[in-house]
Amino acid sequence: MQPPHDKPLRILCVYAASQTYTSTVFEHLEGFRKYSRYDWGFIDISLFNNGIVNLESFDAVVLHYSVRLPFGQVSDAAQKALRNFSGLKVLFIQDEYDSTEVTKRIISTVGFGLVFSVVPDHSLARIYPPTDFPGTRFVSNFTGYVPDGLAAQIGESVEPSKRQLAVAYRGRPLPLRYGKLGQEKVEVARQVKAYCISHGITCDIAWDESSRIYGDAWYRFIGSAKAMLGTESGSNVFDWDGTLERDISSYRAANPGSSDDEIYNKVVAKRELDGLMNQLSPRIFEMAAAKTVMVLMEGQYSGVLKPHIHFVPLKKDFSNLDQVFDTLNNGEAIDAMAERAYKDIILSEMYSYRKFVGMVDEAIQGELSRLGLPIHSERQSFSRVESGITSAPLRARPPLPAFFTNQSMPLTRFVGRMLVATWQRVPIRIRPYLKRMLGRI
């Protein structure tokens, strides 16, 4: 259904260009350019903070999740400009367990009318009580979707039963503050890798930062293995007031030698709300498109996947590893499972970016109509060239050059690890500026 006015709405998307080296971030942004029926312009947060754009040229302004809202990446002046903007203000947000009260305060003070949240439907009212946000509509969505051509980008793949590498995985160690879901991402790697080594099973499993893979190389990696490990995404530990990290540090200082388990039980566990934020990751779509068998820790996976139908379930105590690998050795069974996942998730287009962006378009149009906001014909003209606005999101390069992540060169891999460790000490709010200075965007 087309909007009732003659010309498409004008929408400005504010994003962090420094974060688009990650495929899921870039594809999310690119989806709006490719599939929306509206006219989107894109501007990096550093330019937006400079106040060079006349917002009244637009019908809606979208703040993208690549901008970390509660970490000071949106300047006070930019927040004021958004607050004074007469059109629809839209927020896409992820990682809502970080400094939640800061995020909620900004949503209220800026006056976002439409918020796309990764909090599941059943938990939205618990995080964002309707009485606190009477003028805001919250819509639950996934962290990513299936881009058109994903299967083609991954390339023609042989049946999983004919692949030589048994199990693949790349994870990332997360701080203790992210709770059980965060720790599972490394624990599944440790346990399954140890099992594979002890049983002589081929695997390529790693969880250090310098082993991460980006771009087309990542898709080739997924399609190289018979199976890939996975866990549910998100965190059920909500740092409501931004003090959790400080509390963990204080406990460590007062109790030298305390284990992670002890710190979790004493400090973190009371903030863990089981089942609140569990969600599937876009990696699920990539595995399905590659027809790679999913070996996933038990979970709901947002109702998209069914155990034994679309994935091989792995118990959280790893007590069924023997059965998991018995299943992986059943070529006929895993080929059929991979084909089912491909058909139900990819070919159905139920989770495509095209369908997602269509839903976003309808939500934006609906809110403009509901709020009675003026539309395109009453907006001023704008110059994308002069204002730094582009017609497509910019693609950044990975933070580390490929030279430093070459798995066959131990010295450069060591240097890469040192650079990553140094980078992680840099405050989040100034990383985009450093990336720009280093030529990584």
Short mmCIF file of C-alpha atoms in Angstrom, two decimals:
data_model
loop_
_atom_site.label_atom_id
_atom_site.label_comp_id
_atom_site.label_asym_id
_atom_site.label_seq_id
_atom_site.Cartn_x
_atom_site.Cartn_y
_atom_site.Cartn_z
CA MET A 1 0.00 0.00 0.00
CA GLN A 2 1.52 3.33 -1.07
CA PRO A 3 1.42 6.43 1.16
CA PRO A 4 -1.36 8.88 0.36
CA HIS A 5 0.89 11.77 -0.69
CA ASP A 6 2.38 12.34 -4.15
CA LYS A 7 6.09 12.08 -3.32
CA PRO A 8 7.92 9.75 -0.93
CA LEU A 9 8.71 10.80 2.58
CA ARG A 10 12.16 12.20 3.21
CA ILE A 11 13.99 10.36 5.99
CA LEU A 12 17.39 11.17 7.47
CA CYS A 13 19.27 8.26 9.02
CA VAL A 14 21.98 9.14 11.55
CA TYR A 15 24.48 6.31 11.94
CA ALA A 16 28.08 5.55 12.96
CA ALA A 17 30.06 5.03 9.76
CA SER A 18 32.90 3.59 11.83
CA GLN A 19 30.78 0.51 12.63
CA THR A 20 29.81 -0.57 9.12
CA TYR A 21 32.80 -2.90 8.67
CA THR A 22 30.56 -5.50 10.30
CA SER A 23 28.31 -7.06 7.66
CA THR A 24 25.20 -7.13 9.86
CA VAL A 25 25.45 -3.40 10.59
CA PHE A 26 26.02 -2.45 6.96
CA GLU A 27 23.28 -4.74 5.66
CA HIS A 28 20.79 -3.30 8.15
CA LEU A 29 21.50 0.23 6.93
CA GLU A 30 21.71 -0.76 3.27
CA GLY A 31 18.31 -2.44 3.56
CA PHE A 32 16.63 0.94 3.97
CA ARG A 33 18.31 2.29 0.85
CA LYS A 34 17.46 -0.77 -1.24
CA TYR A 35 13.94 -1.64 -0.15
CA SER A 36 12.20 1.39 1.36
CA ARG A 37 9.62 3.19 -0.74
CA TYR A 38 10.79 6.41 0.89
CA ASP A 39 13.72 8.70 0.14
CA TRP A 40 16.51 8.04 2.66
CA GLY A 41 19.60 10.12 3.27
CA PHE A 42 22.48 8.99 5.50
CA ILE A 43 24.80 11.04 7.69
CA ASP A 44 27.57 10.02 10.07
CA ILE A 45 27.05 10.89 13.73
CA SER A 46 30.21 13.03 13.83
CA LEU A 47 28.76 15.34 11.16
CA PHE A 48 25.32 15.29 12.72
CA ASN A 49 26.80 16.38 16.05
CA ASN A 50 28.28 19.42 14.29
CA GLY A 51 24.77 20.72 13.62
CA ILE A 52 25.24 21.24 9.88
CA VAL A 53 21.90 19.74 8.83
CA ASN A 54 18.57 21.50 8.70
CA LEU A 55 16.34 18.79 10.12
CA GLU A 56 13.19 20.56 8.95
CA SER A 57 14.07 19.37 5.43
CA PHE A 58 12.92 15.91 6.50
CA ASP A 59 9.70 14.22 7.49
CA ALA A 60 11.44 11.83 9.90
CA VAL A 61 14.86 11.44 11.49
CA VAL A 62 16.07 7.95 12.34
CA LEU A 63 18.82 7.38 14.90
CA HIS A 64 20.44 4.03 14.08
CA TYR A 65 21.63 1.48 16.64
CA SER A 66 25.23 1.79 15.39
CA VAL A 67 25.26 5.01 17.44
CA ARG A 68 25.54 3.95 21.09
CA LEU A 69 22.88 6.18 22.62
CA PRO A 70 23.67 5.86 26.35
CA PHE A 71 27.44 6.36 25.92
CA GLY A 72 27.54 10.02 25.02
CA GLN A 73 27.89 9.55 21.26
CA VAL A 74 24.99 11.94 20.60
CA SER A 75 26.05 15.41 21.73
CA ASP A 76 23.85 17.60 23.91
CA ALA A 77 23.43 19.99 20.98
CA ALA A 78 22.33 17.15 18.69
CA GLN A 79 19.85 15.92 21.29
CA LYS A 80 18.45 19.43 21.55
CA ALA A 81 18.11 19.65 17.75
CA LEU A 82 16.25 16.35 17.74
CA ARG A 83 14.01 17.48 20.57
CA ASN A 84 13.10 20.64 18.64
CA PHE A 85 12.52 18.79 15.36
CA SER A 86 8.85 18.97 14.35
CA GLY A 87 8.79 15.70 12.42
CA LEU A 88 8.77 12.07 13.52
CA LYS A 89 11.75 10.89 15.59
CA VAL A 90 12.59 7.21 15.21
CA LEU A 91 15.08 5.15 17.22
CA PHE A 92 16.60 1.77 16.42
CA ILE A 93 18.31 0.49 19.53
CA GLN A 94 20.16 -2.65 20.59
CA ASP A 95 22.12 -3.67 23.69
CA GLU A 96 19.35 -2.18 25.81
CA TYR A 97 20.73 -3.81 28.94
CA ASP A 98 23.53 -1.18 29.00
CA SER A 99 22.74 1.91 31.11
CA THR A 100 19.03 1.31 30.56
CA GLU A 101 17.82 4.28 32.58
CA VAL A 102 20.02 6.65 30.54
CA THR A 103 18.46 5.32 27.35
CA LYS A 104 14.95 5.65 28.75
CA ARG A 105 15.60 9.21 29.85
CA ILE A 106 16.87 10.20 26.39
CA ILE A 107 13.88 8.55 24.69
CA SER A 108 11.58 10.66 26.87
CA THR A 109 13.45 13.97 26.68
CA VAL A 110 14.10 13.82 22.93
CA GLY A 111 10.53 12.67 22.31
CA PHE A 112 11.07 9.63 20.11
CA GLY A 113 7.69 8.68 18.72
CA LEU A 114 8.70 5.29 17.36
CA VAL A 115 11.29 2.93 18.87
CA PHE A 116 12.41 -0.32 17.26
CA SER A 117 13.67 -2.43 20.14
CA VAL A 118 15.29 -5.88 20.27
CA VAL A 119 13.51 -6.58 23.55
CA PRO A 120 11.08 -9.43 22.76
CA ASP A 121 7.38 -8.59 22.66
CA HIS A 122 6.65 -10.37 25.92
CA SER A 123 9.21 -8.23 27.79
CA LEU A 124 8.67 -4.78 26.24
CA ALA A 125 6.28 -3.51 28.90
CA ARG A 126 8.65 -4.63 31.65
CA ILE A 127 11.51 -2.56 30.25
CA TYR A 128 9.46 0.33 28.88
CA PRO A 129 6.29 0.66 31.01
CA PRO A 130 3.54 2.20 28.82
CA THR A 131 2.69 4.65 31.58
CA ASP A 132 6.22 6.10 31.32
CA PHE A 133 6.06 6.47 27.52
CA PRO A 134 2.50 7.48 26.62
CA GLY A 135 3.53 9.07 23.33
CA THR A 136 5.93 6.40 22.13
CA ARG A 137 5.19 3.25 20.16
CA PHE A 138 7.64 0.37 20.76
CA VAL A 139 8.08 -2.30 18.08
CA SER A 140 10.06 -5.48 18.73
CA ASN A 141 12.38 -6.57 15.94
CA PHE A 142 15.43 -8.79 15.42
CA THR A 143 19.04 -7.60 15.48
CA GLY A 144 19.35 -8.48 11.78
CA TYR A 145 17.57 -10.12 8.86
CA VAL A 146 18.29 -12.01 5.65
CA PRO A 147 19.70 -9.77 2.92
CA ASP A 148 18.69 -10.55 -0.66
CA GLY A 149 21.32 -12.60 -2.39
CA LEU A 150 22.79 -14.00 0.83
CA ALA A 151 22.77 -17.55 -0.52
CA ALA A 152 24.41 -16.37 -3.74
CA GLN A 153 26.99 -14.40 -1.78
CA ILE A 154 27.89 -17.49 0.21
CA GLY A 155 28.15 -19.41 -3.05
CA GLU A 156 27.21 -22.85 -4.24
CA SER A 157 27.64 -25.25 -1.37
CA VAL A 158 27.95 -28.99 -1.24
CA GLU A 159 25.76 -30.98 1.11
CA PRO A 160 26.99 -30.69 4.70
CA SER A 161 27.61 -34.43 4.86
CA LYS A 162 30.31 -34.05 2.18
CA ARG A 163 32.26 -31.25 3.88
CA GLN A 164 35.61 -32.14 5.40
CA LEU A 165 35.58 -29.73 8.36
CA ALA A 166 33.22 -31.07 11.01
CA VAL A 167 32.61 -28.02 13.23
CA ALA A 168 33.34 -24.30 12.91
CA TYR A 169 32.80 -21.37 15.26
CA ARG A 170 33.92 -17.86 16.00
CA GLY A 171 32.96 -16.24 19.26
CA ARG A 172 33.97 -13.32 21.38
CA PRO A 173 34.70 -13.27 25.11
CA LEU A 174 32.28 -10.94 26.84
CA PRO A 175 32.74 -9.36 30.27
CA LEU A 176 31.16 -11.10 33.23
CA ARG A 177 28.59 -8.32 33.46
CA TYR A 178 26.72 -9.77 30.46
CA GLY A 179 25.71 -12.78 32.53
CA LYS A 180 25.00 -16.35 31.51
CA LEU A 181 24.11 -15.69 27.87
CA GLY A 182 27.37 -13.81 27.40
CA GLN A 183 29.47 -16.52 29.02
CA GLU A 184 27.83 -19.23 26.92
CA LYS A 185 29.44 -17.81 23.76
CA VAL A 186 32.88 -18.83 25.00
CA GLU A 187 31.89 -21.85 27.08
CA VAL A 188 30.32 -23.61 24.09
CA ALA A 189 33.56 -23.06 22.18
CA ARG A 190 35.77 -24.39 24.97
CA GLN A 191 33.68 -27.47 25.63
CA VAL A 192 33.12 -28.50 22.02
CA LYS A 193 36.71 -27.80 20.98
CA ALA A 194 38.00 -29.95 23.85
CA TYR A 195 35.61 -32.72 22.83
CA CYS A 196 36.71 -32.54 19.20
CA ILE A 197 40.40 -32.64 20.09
CA SER A 198 39.95 -35.60 22.44
CA HIS A 199 37.94 -37.53 19.83
CA GLY A 200 40.02 -36.66 16.79
CA ILE A 201 37.26 -34.62 15.14
CA THR A 202 38.19 -31.82 12.76
CA CYS A 203 37.24 -28.36 13.97
CA ASP A 204 38.06 -24.70 13.53
CA ILE A 205 36.88 -23.10 16.76
CA ALA A 206 38.23 -19.86 18.21
CA TRP A 207 37.02 -17.04 20.44
CA ASP A 208 39.84 -14.49 20.54
CA GLU A 209 39.42 -11.11 18.87
CA SER A 210 42.27 -11.57 16.39
CA SER A 211 40.60 -14.72 14.99
CA ARG A 212 37.47 -12.92 13.90
CA ILE A 213 36.62 -13.02 10.20
CA TYR A 214 34.92 -10.32 8.16
CA GLY A 215 33.25 -9.77 4.81
CA ASP A 216 33.22 -12.43 2.11
CA ALA A 217 35.79 -14.47 4.02
CA TRP A 218 33.23 -14.92 6.79
CA TYR A 219 30.65 -16.36 4.40
CA ARG A 220 33.23 -18.75 2.96
CA PHE A 221 34.07 -19.85 6.49
CA ILE A 222 30.45 -20.66 7.33
CA GLY A 223 30.04 -22.71 4.15
CA SER A 224 33.25 -24.66 4.74
CA ALA A 225 31.98 -26.66 7.70
CA LYS A 226 29.49 -29.45 8.17
CA ALA A 227 28.18 -27.74 11.32
CA MET A 228 28.52 -24.48 13.20
CA LEU A 229 27.95 -23.78 16.86
CA GLY A 230 25.60 -21.10 18.15
CA THR A 231 23.86 -19.69 21.21
CA GLU A 232 21.02 -17.29 21.86
CA SER A 233 21.92 -13.62 21.63
CA GLY A 234 21.49 -10.81 24.12
CA SER A 235 21.95 -10.41 27.85
CA ASN A 236 19.48 -10.83 30.68
CA VAL A 237 21.58 -8.72 33.05
CA PHE A 238 20.21 -5.18 33.00
CA ASP A 239 22.59 -2.48 34.19
CA TRP A 240 19.76 -0.09 34.91
CA ASP A 241 21.81 2.72 36.43
CA GLY A 242 25.21 2.11 34.81
CA THR A 243 26.87 1.02 38.07
CA LEU A 244 27.35 -2.71 37.46
CA GLU A 245 30.88 -2.46 36.08
CA ARG A 246 31.90 -0.33 39.05
CA ASP A 247 30.33 -2.80 41.48
CA ILE A 248 32.22 -5.70 39.88
CA SER A 249 35.50 -3.80 40.06
CA SER A 250 34.88 -2.86 43.69
CA TYR A 251 34.18 -6.48 44.61
CA ARG A 252 37.35 -7.65 42.87
CA ALA A 253 39.40 -5.02 44.72
CA ALA A 254 37.89 -5.95 48.09
CA ASN A 255 38.21 -9.69 47.44
CA PRO A 256 41.51 -10.38 45.66
CA GLY A 257 41.63 -13.78 44.02
CA SER A 258 37.84 -14.09 43.81
CA SER A 259 36.68 -16.32 40.96
CA ASP A 260 34.31 -15.32 38.20
CA ASP A 261 31.72 -17.70 39.64
CA GLU A 262 31.93 -15.99 43.03
CA ILE A 263 31.65 -12.52 41.50
CA TYR A 264 28.71 -13.60 39.41
CA ASN A 265 26.87 -15.03 42.42
CA LYS A 266 27.60 -12.04 44.67
CA VAL A 267 27.23 -9.14 42.25
CA VAL A 268 25.73 -10.09 38.90
CA ALA A 269 23.17 -12.82 39.61
CA LYS A 270 20.69 -10.51 41.39
CA ARG A 271 20.41 -8.48 38.17
CA GLU A 272 19.93 -11.47 35.89
CA LEU A 273 16.35 -11.79 34.65
CA ASP A 274 16.19 -15.18 32.94
CA GLY A 275 14.29 -15.30 29.67
CA LEU A 276 13.88 -11.53 29.38
CA MET A 277 16.10 -10.84 26.37
CA ASN A 278 16.95 -14.20 24.76
CA GLN A 279 16.85 -13.76 21.00
CA LEU A 280 18.23 -15.30 17.86
CA SER A 281 21.28 -13.80 16.18
CA PRO A 282 21.59 -12.94 12.45
CA ARG A 283 24.25 -15.64 12.35
CA ILE A 284 21.34 -18.10 12.33
CA PHE A 285 20.25 -16.76 8.94
CA GLU A 286 23.79 -17.02 7.58
CA MET A 287 24.08 -20.65 8.65
CA ALA A 288 20.71 -21.47 7.12
CA ALA A 289 21.68 -19.80 3.82
CA ALA A 290 24.94 -21.77 3.72
CA LYS A 291 23.05 -25.00 4.45
CA THR A 292 25.39 -25.49 7.38
CA VAL A 293 23.95 -27.62 10.17
CA MET A 294 23.23 -25.59 13.29
CA VAL A 295 24.39 -27.05 16.59
CA LEU A 296 22.78 -24.69 19.06
CA MET A 297 22.58 -24.55 22.81
CA GLU A 298 19.03 -25.16 23.96
CA GLY A 299 16.78 -22.12 23.69
CA GLN A 300 13.70 -20.56 22.08
CA TYR A 301 15.46 -18.65 19.27
CA SER A 302 12.58 -16.19 18.98
CA GLY A 303 10.24 -18.94 17.81
CA VAL A 304 11.97 -19.09 14.42
CA LEU A 305 13.74 -22.42 14.91
CA LYS A 306 12.50 -25.77 16.15
CA PRO A 307 14.87 -28.32 17.75
CA HIS A 308 15.55 -31.47 15.73
CA ILE A 309 13.71 -29.84 12.80
CA HIS A 310 16.04 -26.91 12.08
CA PHE A 311 18.92 -27.46 14.50
CA VAL A 312 20.68 -30.03 16.65
CA PRO A 313 20.11 -29.03 20.29
CA LEU A 314 23.08 -29.02 22.65
CA LYS A 315 22.33 -29.23 26.35
CA LYS A 316 23.73 -26.42 28.47
CA ASP A 317 25.65 -28.90 30.63
CA PHE A 318 27.08 -30.50 27.44
CA SER A 319 25.92 -33.93 28.61
CA ASN A 320 24.64 -34.92 25.14
CA LEU A 321 27.79 -34.24 23.09
CA ASP A 322 28.01 -37.91 22.13
CA GLN A 323 24.49 -37.80 20.73
CA VAL A 324 25.17 -34.52 18.92
CA PHE A 325 28.12 -35.99 17.04
CA ASP A 326 26.23 -39.20 16.36
CA THR A 327 23.66 -37.01 14.61
CA LEU A 328 26.37 -35.16 12.67
CA ASN A 329 27.66 -38.51 11.44
CA ASN A 330 24.25 -39.33 9.98
CA GLY A 331 24.72 -37.79 6.53
CA GLU A 332 21.15 -38.29 5.34
CA ALA A 333 19.66 -36.75 8.48
CA ILE A 334 21.85 -33.62 8.54
CA ASP A 335 21.46 -32.99 4.81
CA ALA A 336 17.67 -33.08 5.27
CA MET A 337 17.87 -30.80 8.32
CA ALA A 338 19.99 -28.23 6.47
CA GLU A 339 17.57 -28.30 3.54
CA ARG A 340 14.58 -27.74 5.84
CA ALA A 341 16.23 -24.76 7.49
CA TYR A 342 17.11 -23.29 4.10
CA LYS A 343 13.55 -23.71 2.84
CA ASP A 344 11.75 -22.48 5.96
CA ILE A 345 14.04 -19.54 6.78
CA ILE A 346 15.63 -18.40 3.52
CA LEU A 347 13.36 -19.39 0.64
CA SER A 348 10.20 -18.42 2.53
CA GLU A 349 11.49 -14.79 2.73
CA MET A 350 9.71 -14.52 6.07
CA TYR A 351 12.82 -12.95 7.58
CA SER A 352 14.15 -10.98 4.61
CA TYR A 353 15.29 -7.36 4.79
CA ARG A 354 12.73 -6.58 2.12
CA LYS A 355 9.91 -7.70 4.42
CA PHE A 356 11.48 -6.02 7.46
CA VAL A 357 11.87 -2.66 5.71
CA GLY A 358 8.29 -2.91 4.45
CA MET A 359 7.19 -3.25 8.08
CA VAL A 360 9.32 -0.23 9.03
CA ASP A 361 7.80 1.84 6.21
CA GLU A 362 4.29 1.02 7.38
CA ALA A 363 5.15 1.85 10.99
CA ILE A 364 6.65 5.22 10.04
CA GLN A 365 3.67 6.11 7.85
CA GLY A 366 1.29 4.98 10.57
CA GLU A 367 2.94 7.13 13.22
CA LEU A 368 3.04 10.19 10.97
CA SER A 369 -0.68 9.78 10.38
CA ARG A 370 -1.49 9.04 14.03
CA LEU A 371 0.44 12.05 15.29
CA GLY A 372 -0.87 14.31 12.52
CA LEU A 373 2.63 15.43 11.56
CA PRO A 374 3.26 17.44 8.37
CA ILE A 375 4.63 15.57 5.37
CA HIS A 376 6.94 16.07 2.39
CA SER A 377 5.06 18.80 0.54
CA GLU A 378 5.57 21.18 3.46
CA ARG A 379 9.26 20.42 3.93
CA GLN A 380 12.10 22.57 2.70
CA SER A 381 14.49 21.39 -0.01
CA PHE A 382 17.91 20.11 1.00
CA SER A 383 21.34 19.61 -0.54
CA ARG A 384 22.97 16.30 0.25
CA VAL A 385 26.32 17.43 -1.12
CA GLU A 386 26.55 20.54 1.02
CA SER A 387 25.32 18.91 4.22
CA GLY A 388 27.45 15.76 4.07
CA ILE A 389 24.39 13.57 3.52
CA THR A 390 24.89 10.58 1.24
CA SER A 391 22.33 8.52 -0.64
CA ALA A 392 23.83 5.28 0.73
CA PRO A 393 25.61 4.31 3.96
CA LEU A 394 29.40 4.35 3.83
CA ARG A 395 31.25 1.05 4.30
CA ALA A 396 34.14 1.05 6.76
CA ARG A 397 37.11 -1.28 6.74
CA PRO A 398 37.77 -3.71 9.62
CA PRO A 399 39.49 -2.09 12.62
CA LEU A 400 42.58 -4.25 12.06
CA PRO A 401 44.14 -4.72 8.62
CA ALA A 402 44.02 -8.33 7.39
CA PHE A 403 47.81 -8.53 7.89
CA PHE A 404 47.33 -8.57 11.66
CA THR A 405 44.75 -11.37 11.64
CA ASN A 406 46.63 -13.79 9.37
CA GLN A 407 46.17 -17.12 11.12
CA SER A 408 49.33 -18.57 9.51
CA MET A 409 51.61 -15.84 10.89
CA PRO A 410 51.96 -16.16 14.71
CA LEU A 411 53.94 -12.94 15.09
CA THR A 412 51.40 -10.74 13.34
CA ARG A 413 48.58 -12.51 15.15
CA PHE A 414 50.31 -11.66 18.46
CA VAL A 415 50.66 -8.02 17.40
CA GLY A 416 46.99 -8.04 16.45
CA ARG A 417 46.03 -9.27 19.91
CA MET A 418 48.08 -6.50 21.52
CA LEU A 419 46.42 -3.88 19.33
CA VAL A 420 42.98 -5.24 20.18
CA ALA A 421 43.77 -5.17 23.91
CA THR A 422 44.90 -1.55 23.58
CA TRP A 423 41.82 -0.63 21.52
CA GLN A 424 39.47 -2.08 24.13
CA ARG A 425 40.83 0.41 26.65
CA VAL A 426 39.83 3.35 24.44
CA PRO A 427 36.55 4.97 25.60
CA ILE A 428 33.65 4.06 23.29
CA ARG A 429 32.71 7.67 22.61
CA ILE A 430 36.06 8.56 20.97
CA ARG A 431 36.63 5.37 18.96
CA PRO A 432 34.84 6.66 15.82
CA TYR A 433 37.11 9.69 15.67
CA LEU A 434 40.24 7.55 16.03
CA LYS A 435 39.03 5.23 13.27
CA ARG A 436 38.56 8.19 11.00
CA MET A 437 42.08 9.46 11.76
CA LEU A 438 43.51 5.99 11.09
CA GLY A 439 41.71 5.74 7.76
CA ARG A 440 39.49 2.80 8.76
CA ILE A 441 36.37 4.57 7.38
#
